[in-house]
Amino acid sequence: MKTAAFIPIKANSERVPGKNFRVLNGKKLYEYIIEHTKESGVFDDIFIDTNSDEIKEYCETAGCGVIDRKEVLAKNTANGNDLLNYHFGLYPDYDYYFQLFATAPYLQPESIRISAEKLIGSTVYDSCFTAIRHQGFFWLNDTSINYRPCILPRSQDMTPVVEETTGMYGISAESLRKYRCRIGARPYIHFVSKFEAVDINTEEDLKIAEYIGKHYWKL
């Protein structure tokens, strides 16, 4: 079974200028996910999709393939499905396609490995993604979505709400070809800790990640 991991890393970021190049606890943000993906040891090939010369040079020393970011896919209107389908078209000969993101610096090699191995060769799952489970009271606008306010349950008895961490996704070639989406019809959901689920999209996220990275292992 041939596997490939694709990591999109743009040079520009609107919400957090220079986000992927910001230093987080002594290391640039983009370095974390590349290192952890390599350390997982489950992918035949790792490709970095970027429009940054700095990251391209880093990839040479890291032993990763480079995909020049297509201009239309560097716009904020492009999403993860658009990128993965583009990569599928460039490299159609893999059995499994994985997508990981620089905004998830604390996603650990072990979680990457377990999630990938659950999917590779599976007759049960056609895709996978990392997530966290929330056991709480949730609303969508003015409508409760997982409990009835008139019958207040204990929080531990509630139906949990599952949130994608946008850290890692994987899908078989067959399902990607069929659904054109990074999640298929039968996904394996790999639950990670809140530490691993850190997702950096704002300046506040960066501050939180800095603090957690310094103190998490002391807990």
mmCIF file of N, CA, C and O in Angstrom, residues 156-214:
data_model
loop_
_atom_site.group_PDB
_atom_site.id
_atom_site.type_symbol
_atom_site.label_atom_id
_atom_site.label_comp_id
_atom_site.label_asym_id
_atom_site.label_seq_id
_atom_site.Cartn_x
_atom_site.Cartn_y
_atom_site.Cartn_z
ATOM 1 N N GLN A 156 -22.005 14.392 32.256
ATOM 2 C CA GLN A 156 -21.344 13.128 31.899
ATOM 3 C C GLN A 156 -22.281 12.159 31.177
ATOM 4 O O GLN A 156 -21.825 11.182 30.569
ATOM 5 N N ASP A 157 -23.597 12.428 31.235
ATOM 6 C CA ASP A 157 -24.565 11.560 30.561
ATOM 7 C C ASP A 157 -24.978 12.093 29.185
ATOM 8 O O ASP A 157 -25.753 11.451 28.475
ATOM 9 N N MET A 158 -24.472 13.243 28.820
ATOM 10 C CA MET A 158 -24.894 13.876 27.577
ATOM 11 C C MET A 158 -24.255 13.222 26.355
ATOM 12 O O MET A 158 -23.184 12.627 26.443
ATOM 13 N N THR A 159 -24.937 13.345 25.229
ATOM 14 C CA THR A 159 -24.359 12.901 23.968
ATOM 15 C C THR A 159 -23.220 13.851 23.621
ATOM 16 O O THR A 159 -23.432 15.064 23.514
ATOM 17 N N PRO A 160 -21.996 13.344 23.479
ATOM 18 C CA PRO A 160 -20.870 14.245 23.203
ATOM 19 C C PRO A 160 -20.947 14.843 21.808
ATOM 20 O O PRO A 160 -21.533 14.261 20.891
ATOM 21 N N VAL A 161 -20.364 16.011 21.664
ATOM 22 C CA VAL A 161 -20.218 16.668 20.367
ATOM 23 C C VAL A 161 -18.772 16.496 19.926
ATOM 24 O O VAL A 161 -17.841 16.746 20.695
ATOM 25 N N VAL A 162 -18.590 16.033 18.702
ATOM 26 C CA VAL A 162 -17.249 15.764 18.182
ATOM 27 C C VAL A 162 -16.810 16.912 17.278
ATOM 28 O O VAL A 162 -17.545 17.326 16.381
ATOM 29 N N GLU A 163 -15.616 17.429 17.528
ATOM 30 C CA GLU A 163 -15.066 18.533 16.748
ATOM 31 C C GLU A 163 -13.796 18.089 16.023
ATOM 32 O O GLU A 163 -12.863 17.578 16.645
ATOM 33 N N GLU A 164 -13.760 18.276 14.716
ATOM 34 C CA GLU A 164 -12.531 18.024 13.963
ATOM 35 C C GLU A 164 -11.446 18.971 14.467
ATOM 36 O O GLU A 164 -11.712 20.144 14.722
ATOM 37 N N THR A 165 -10.222 18.465 14.599
ATOM 38 C CA THR A 165 -9.132 19.339 15.032
ATOM 39 C C THR A 165 -8.470 20.049 13.865
ATOM 40 O O THR A 165 -7.647 20.933 14.071
ATOM 41 N N THR A 166 -8.819 19.673 12.651
ATOM 42 C CA THR A 166 -8.150 20.151 11.426
ATOM 43 C C THR A 166 -6.645 19.952 11.515
ATOM 44 O O THR A 166 -5.869 20.748 10.998
ATOM 45 N N GLY A 167 -6.241 18.873 12.182
ATOM 46 C CA GLY A 167 -4.827 18.542 12.264
ATOM 47 C C GLY A 167 -4.409 17.546 11.205
ATOM 48 O O GLY A 167 -3.387 17.698 10.539
ATOM 49 N N MET A 168 -5.228 16.498 11.028
ATOM 50 C CA MET A 168 -4.875 15.425 10.097
ATOM 51 C C MET A 168 -6.130 14.797 9.509
ATOM 52 O O MET A 168 -7.119 14.582 10.208
ATOM 53 N N TYR A 169 -6.042 14.520 8.220
ATOM 54 C CA TYR A 169 -7.095 13.800 7.502
ATOM 55 C C TYR A 169 -6.446 12.743 6.622
ATOM 56 O O TYR A 169 -5.290 12.890 6.207
ATOM 57 N N GLY A 170 -7.166 11.680 6.344
ATOM 58 C CA GLY A 170 -6.674 10.657 5.429
ATOM 59 C C GLY A 170 -7.842 9.997 4.713
ATOM 60 O O GLY A 170 -8.932 9.905 5.272
ATOM 61 N N ILE A 171 -7.602 9.540 3.495
ATOM 62 C CA ILE A 171 -8.666 8.908 2.728
ATOM 63 C C ILE A 171 -8.065 7.974 1.687
ATOM 64 O O ILE A 171 -6.958 8.203 1.188
ATOM 65 N N SER A 172 -8.795 6.913 1.383
ATOM 66 C CA SER A 172 -8.331 5.982 0.348
ATOM 67 C C SER A 172 -8.488 6.639 -1.023
ATOM 68 O O SER A 172 -9.336 7.525 -1.221
ATOM 69 N N ALA A 173 -7.680 6.193 -1.962
ATOM 70 C CA ALA A 173 -7.766 6.728 -3.317
ATOM 71 C C ALA A 173 -9.141 6.491 -3.907
ATOM 72 O O ALA A 173 -9.714 7.360 -4.589
ATOM 73 N N GLU A 174 -9.703 5.321 -3.641
ATOM 74 C CA GLU A 174 -11.020 4.978 -4.173
ATOM 75 C C GLU A 174 -12.087 5.956 -3.686
ATOM 76 O O GLU A 174 -12.913 6.452 -4.472
ATOM 77 N N SER A 175 -12.080 6.253 -2.389
ATOM 78 C CA SER A 175 -13.093 7.159 -1.840
ATOM 79 C C SER A 175 -12.836 8.606 -2.242
ATOM 80 O O SER A 175 -13.780 9.373 -2.450
ATOM 81 N N LEU A 176 -11.577 8.988 -2.349
ATOM 82 C CA LEU A 176 -11.267 10.347 -2.790
ATOM 83 C C LEU A 176 -11.745 10.552 -4.226
ATOM 84 O O LEU A 176 -12.313 11.599 -4.564
ATOM 85 N N ARG A 177 -11.551 9.553 -5.042
ATOM 86 C CA ARG A 177 -12.012 9.623 -6.433
ATOM 87 C C ARG A 177 -13.543 9.713 -6.484
ATOM 88 O O ARG A 177 -14.110 10.433 -7.307
ATOM 89 N N LYS A 178 -14.209 9.003 -5.574
ATOM 90 C CA LYS A 178 -15.673 8.958 -5.577
ATOM 91 C C LYS A 178 -16.304 10.214 -4.996
ATOM 92 O O LYS A 178 -17.240 10.784 -5.572
ATOM 93 N N TYR A 179 -15.790 10.668 -3.845
ATOM 94 C CA TYR A 179 -16.442 11.757 -3.123
ATOM 95 C C TYR A 179 -15.798 13.127 -3.343
ATOM 96 O O TYR A 179 -16.403 14.146 -3.031
ATOM 97 N N ARG A 180 -14.548 13.141 -3.839
ATOM 98 C CA ARG A 180 -13.812 14.395 -4.049
ATOM 99 C C ARG A 180 -13.749 15.208 -2.756
ATOM 100 O O ARG A 180 -13.843 16.435 -2.754
ATOM 101 N N CYS A 181 -13.564 14.511 -1.649
ATOM 102 C CA CYS A 181 -13.608 15.128 -0.327
ATOM 103 C C CYS A 181 -12.599 14.417 0.571
ATOM 104 O O CYS A 181 -12.338 13.229 0.394
ATOM 105 N N ARG A 182 -12.042 15.112 1.545
ATOM 106 C CA ARG A 182 -11.020 14.495 2.392
ATOM 107 C C ARG A 182 -11.605 13.567 3.460
ATOM 108 O O ARG A 182 -10.869 12.853 4.142
ATOM 109 N N ILE A 183 -12.925 13.567 3.634
ATOM 110 C CA ILE A 183 -13.595 12.621 4.525
ATOM 111 C C ILE A 183 -14.572 11.805 3.694
ATOM 112 O O ILE A 183 -15.374 12.357 2.945
ATOM 113 N N GLY A 184 -14.497 10.491 3.828
ATOM 114 C CA GLY A 184 -15.364 9.605 3.058
ATOM 115 C C GLY A 184 -16.635 9.249 3.801
ATOM 116 O O GLY A 184 -17.084 9.970 4.698
ATOM 117 N N ALA A 185 -17.199 8.090 3.464
ATOM 118 C CA ALA A 185 -18.479 7.665 4.036
ATOM 119 C C ALA A 185 -18.316 6.928 5.358
ATOM 120 O O ALA A 185 -19.260 6.856 6.148
ATOM 121 N N ARG A 186 -17.117 6.369 5.618
ATOM 122 C CA ARG A 186 -16.915 5.555 6.822
ATOM 123 C C ARG A 186 -15.604 5.970 7.512
ATOM 124 O O ARG A 186 -14.617 5.215 7.495
ATOM 125 N N PRO A 187 -15.575 7.131 8.125
ATOM 126 C CA PRO A 187 -14.318 7.603 8.716
ATOM 127 C C PRO A 187 -14.001 6.981 10.075
ATOM 128 O O PRO A 187 -14.908 6.697 10.873
ATOM 129 N N TYR A 188 -12.722 6.773 10.309
ATOM 130 C CA TYR A 188 -12.227 6.454 11.651
ATOM 131 C C TYR A 188 -11.898 7.782 12.312
ATOM 132 O O TYR A 188 -11.168 8.605 11.750
ATOM 133 N N ILE A 189 -12.457 8.004 13.500
ATOM 134 C CA ILE A 189 -12.200 9.249 14.228
ATOM 135 C C ILE A 189 -11.184 8.956 15.327
ATOM 136 O O ILE A 189 -11.449 8.153 16.227
ATOM 137 N N HIS A 190 -10.029 9.587 15.227
ATOM 138 C CA HIS A 190 -8.991 9.393 16.238
ATOM 139 C C HIS A 190 -9.026 10.566 17.207
ATOM 140 O O HIS A 190 -8.720 11.701 16.841
ATOM 141 N N PHE A 191 -9.413 10.283 18.439
ATOM 142 C CA PHE A 191 -9.523 11.341 19.436
ATOM 143 C C PHE A 191 -8.159 11.648 20.044
ATOM 144 O O PHE A 191 -7.405 10.745 20.406
ATOM 145 N N VAL A 192 -7.852 12.944 20.125
ATOM 146 C CA VAL A 192 -6.580 13.390 20.663
ATOM 147 C C VAL A 192 -6.832 14.258 21.895
ATOM 148 O O VAL A 192 -7.962 14.688 22.169
ATOM 149 N N SER A 193 -5.766 14.531 22.635
ATOM 150 C CA SER A 193 -5.880 15.392 23.808
ATOM 151 C C SER A 193 -6.073 16.844 23.380
ATOM 152 O O SER A 193 -5.818 17.217 22.223
ATOM 153 N N LYS A 194 -6.499 17.674 24.306
ATOM 154 C CA LYS A 194 -6.663 19.098 23.998
ATOM 155 C C LYS A 194 -5.311 19.735 23.665
ATOM 156 O O LYS A 194 -5.252 20.713 22.912
ATOM 157 N N PHE A 195 -4.254 19.202 24.226
ATOM 158 C CA PHE A 195 -2.905 19.677 23.900
ATOM 159 C C PHE A 195 -2.618 19.453 22.421
ATOM 160 O O PHE A 195 -2.212 20.366 21.696
ATOM 161 N N GLU A 196 -2.866 18.245 21.947
ATOM 162 C CA GLU A 196 -2.621 17.944 20.539
ATOM 163 C C GLU A 196 -3.588 18.670 19.615
ATOM 164 O O GLU A 196 -3.293 18.890 18.436
ATOM 165 N N ALA A 197 -4.743 19.040 20.144
ATOM 166 C CA ALA A 197 -5.778 19.671 19.327
ATOM 167 C C ALA A 197 -5.567 21.167 19.132
ATOM 168 O O ALA A 197 -6.333 21.804 18.406
ATOM 169 N N VAL A 198 -4.543 21.729 19.749
ATOM 170 C CA VAL A 198 -4.286 23.162 19.577
ATOM 171 C C VAL A 198 -4.228 23.504 18.093
ATOM 172 O O VAL A 198 -3.516 22.873 17.316
ATOM 173 N N ASP A 199 -5.013 24.509 17.705
ATOM 174 C CA ASP A 199 -5.106 24.907 16.296
ATOM 175 C C ASP A 199 -4.916 26.418 16.221
ATOM 176 O O ASP A 199 -5.674 27.172 16.839
ATOM 177 N N ILE A 200 -3.909 26.857 15.494
ATOM 178 C CA ILE A 200 -3.531 28.267 15.524
ATOM 179 C C ILE A 200 -4.083 29.015 14.319
ATOM 180 O O ILE A 200 -3.664 28.793 13.188
ATOM 181 N N ASN A 201 -5.017 29.905 14.608
ATOM 182 C CA ASN A 201 -5.626 30.729 13.567
ATOM 183 C C ASN A 201 -5.659 32.205 13.922
ATOM 184 O O ASN A 201 -5.971 33.036 13.066
ATOM 185 N N THR A 202 -5.379 32.539 15.179
ATOM 186 C CA THR A 202 -5.424 33.930 15.621
ATOM 187 C C THR A 202 -4.206 34.231 16.502
ATOM 188 O O THR A 202 -3.490 33.319 16.932
ATOM 189 N N GLU A 203 -4.006 35.518 16.778
ATOM 190 C CA GLU A 203 -2.918 35.913 17.682
ATOM 191 C C GLU A 203 -3.131 35.306 19.067
ATOM 192 O O GLU A 203 -2.178 34.880 19.726
ATOM 193 N N GLU A 204 -4.385 35.259 19.504
ATOM 194 C CA GLU A 204 -4.681 34.664 20.802
ATOM 195 C C GLU A 204 -4.311 33.184 20.831
ATOM 196 O O GLU A 204 -3.763 32.688 21.817
ATOM 197 N N ASP A 205 -4.587 32.482 19.724
ATOM 198 C CA ASP A 205 -4.222 31.065 19.631
ATOM 199 C C ASP A 205 -2.718 30.889 19.816
ATOM 200 O O ASP A 205 -2.270 29.932 20.466
ATOM 201 N N LEU A 206 -1.950 31.785 19.225
ATOM 202 C CA LEU A 206 -0.489 31.700 19.350
ATOM 203 C C LEU A 206 -0.045 31.867 20.804
ATOM 204 O O LEU A 206 0.831 31.134 21.282
ATOM 205 N N LYS A 207 -0.654 32.816 21.499
ATOM 206 C CA LYS A 207 -0.301 33.038 22.901
ATOM 207 C C LYS A 207 -0.658 31.827 23.752
ATOM 208 O O LYS A 207 0.105 31.411 24.630
ATOM 209 N N ILE A 208 -1.829 31.250 23.479
ATOM 210 C CA ILE A 208 -2.265 30.057 24.217
ATOM 211 C C ILE A 208 -1.322 28.893 23.929
ATOM 212 O O ILE A 208 -0.915 28.159 24.839
ATOM 213 N N ALA A 209 -0.959 28.725 22.647
ATOM 214 C CA ALA A 209 -0.058 27.629 22.266
ATOM 215 C C ALA A 209 1.304 27.787 22.918
ATOM 216 O O ALA A 209 1.926 26.802 23.334
ATOM 217 N N GLU A 210 1.790 29.018 23.004
ATOM 218 C CA GLU A 210 3.080 29.286 23.643
ATOM 219 C C GLU A 210 3.034 28.852 25.108
ATOM 220 O O GLU A 210 3.931 28.166 25.605
ATOM 221 N N TYR A 211 1.976 29.238 25.798
ATOM 222 C CA TYR A 211 1.844 28.894 27.214
ATOM 223 C C TYR A 211 1.702 27.390 27.407
ATOM 224 O O TYR A 211 2.391 26.788 28.242
ATOM 225 N N ILE A 212 0.824 26.779 26.640
ATOM 226 C CA ILE A 212 0.596 25.336 26.773
ATOM 227 C C ILE A 212 1.862 24.551 26.470
ATOM 228 O O ILE A 212 2.199 23.582 27.158
ATOM 229 N N GLY A 213 2.574 24.974 25.424
ATOM 230 C CA GLY A 213 3.808 24.273 25.072
ATOM 231 C C GLY A 213 4.850 24.310 26.164
ATOM 232 O O GLY A 213 5.626 23.366 26.336
ATOM 233 N N LYS A 214 4.858 25.394 26.933
ATOM 234 C CA LYS A 214 5.838 25.524 28.020
ATOM 235 C C LYS A 214 5.444 24.739 29.260
ATOM 236 O O LYS A 214 6.303 24.277 30.011
#
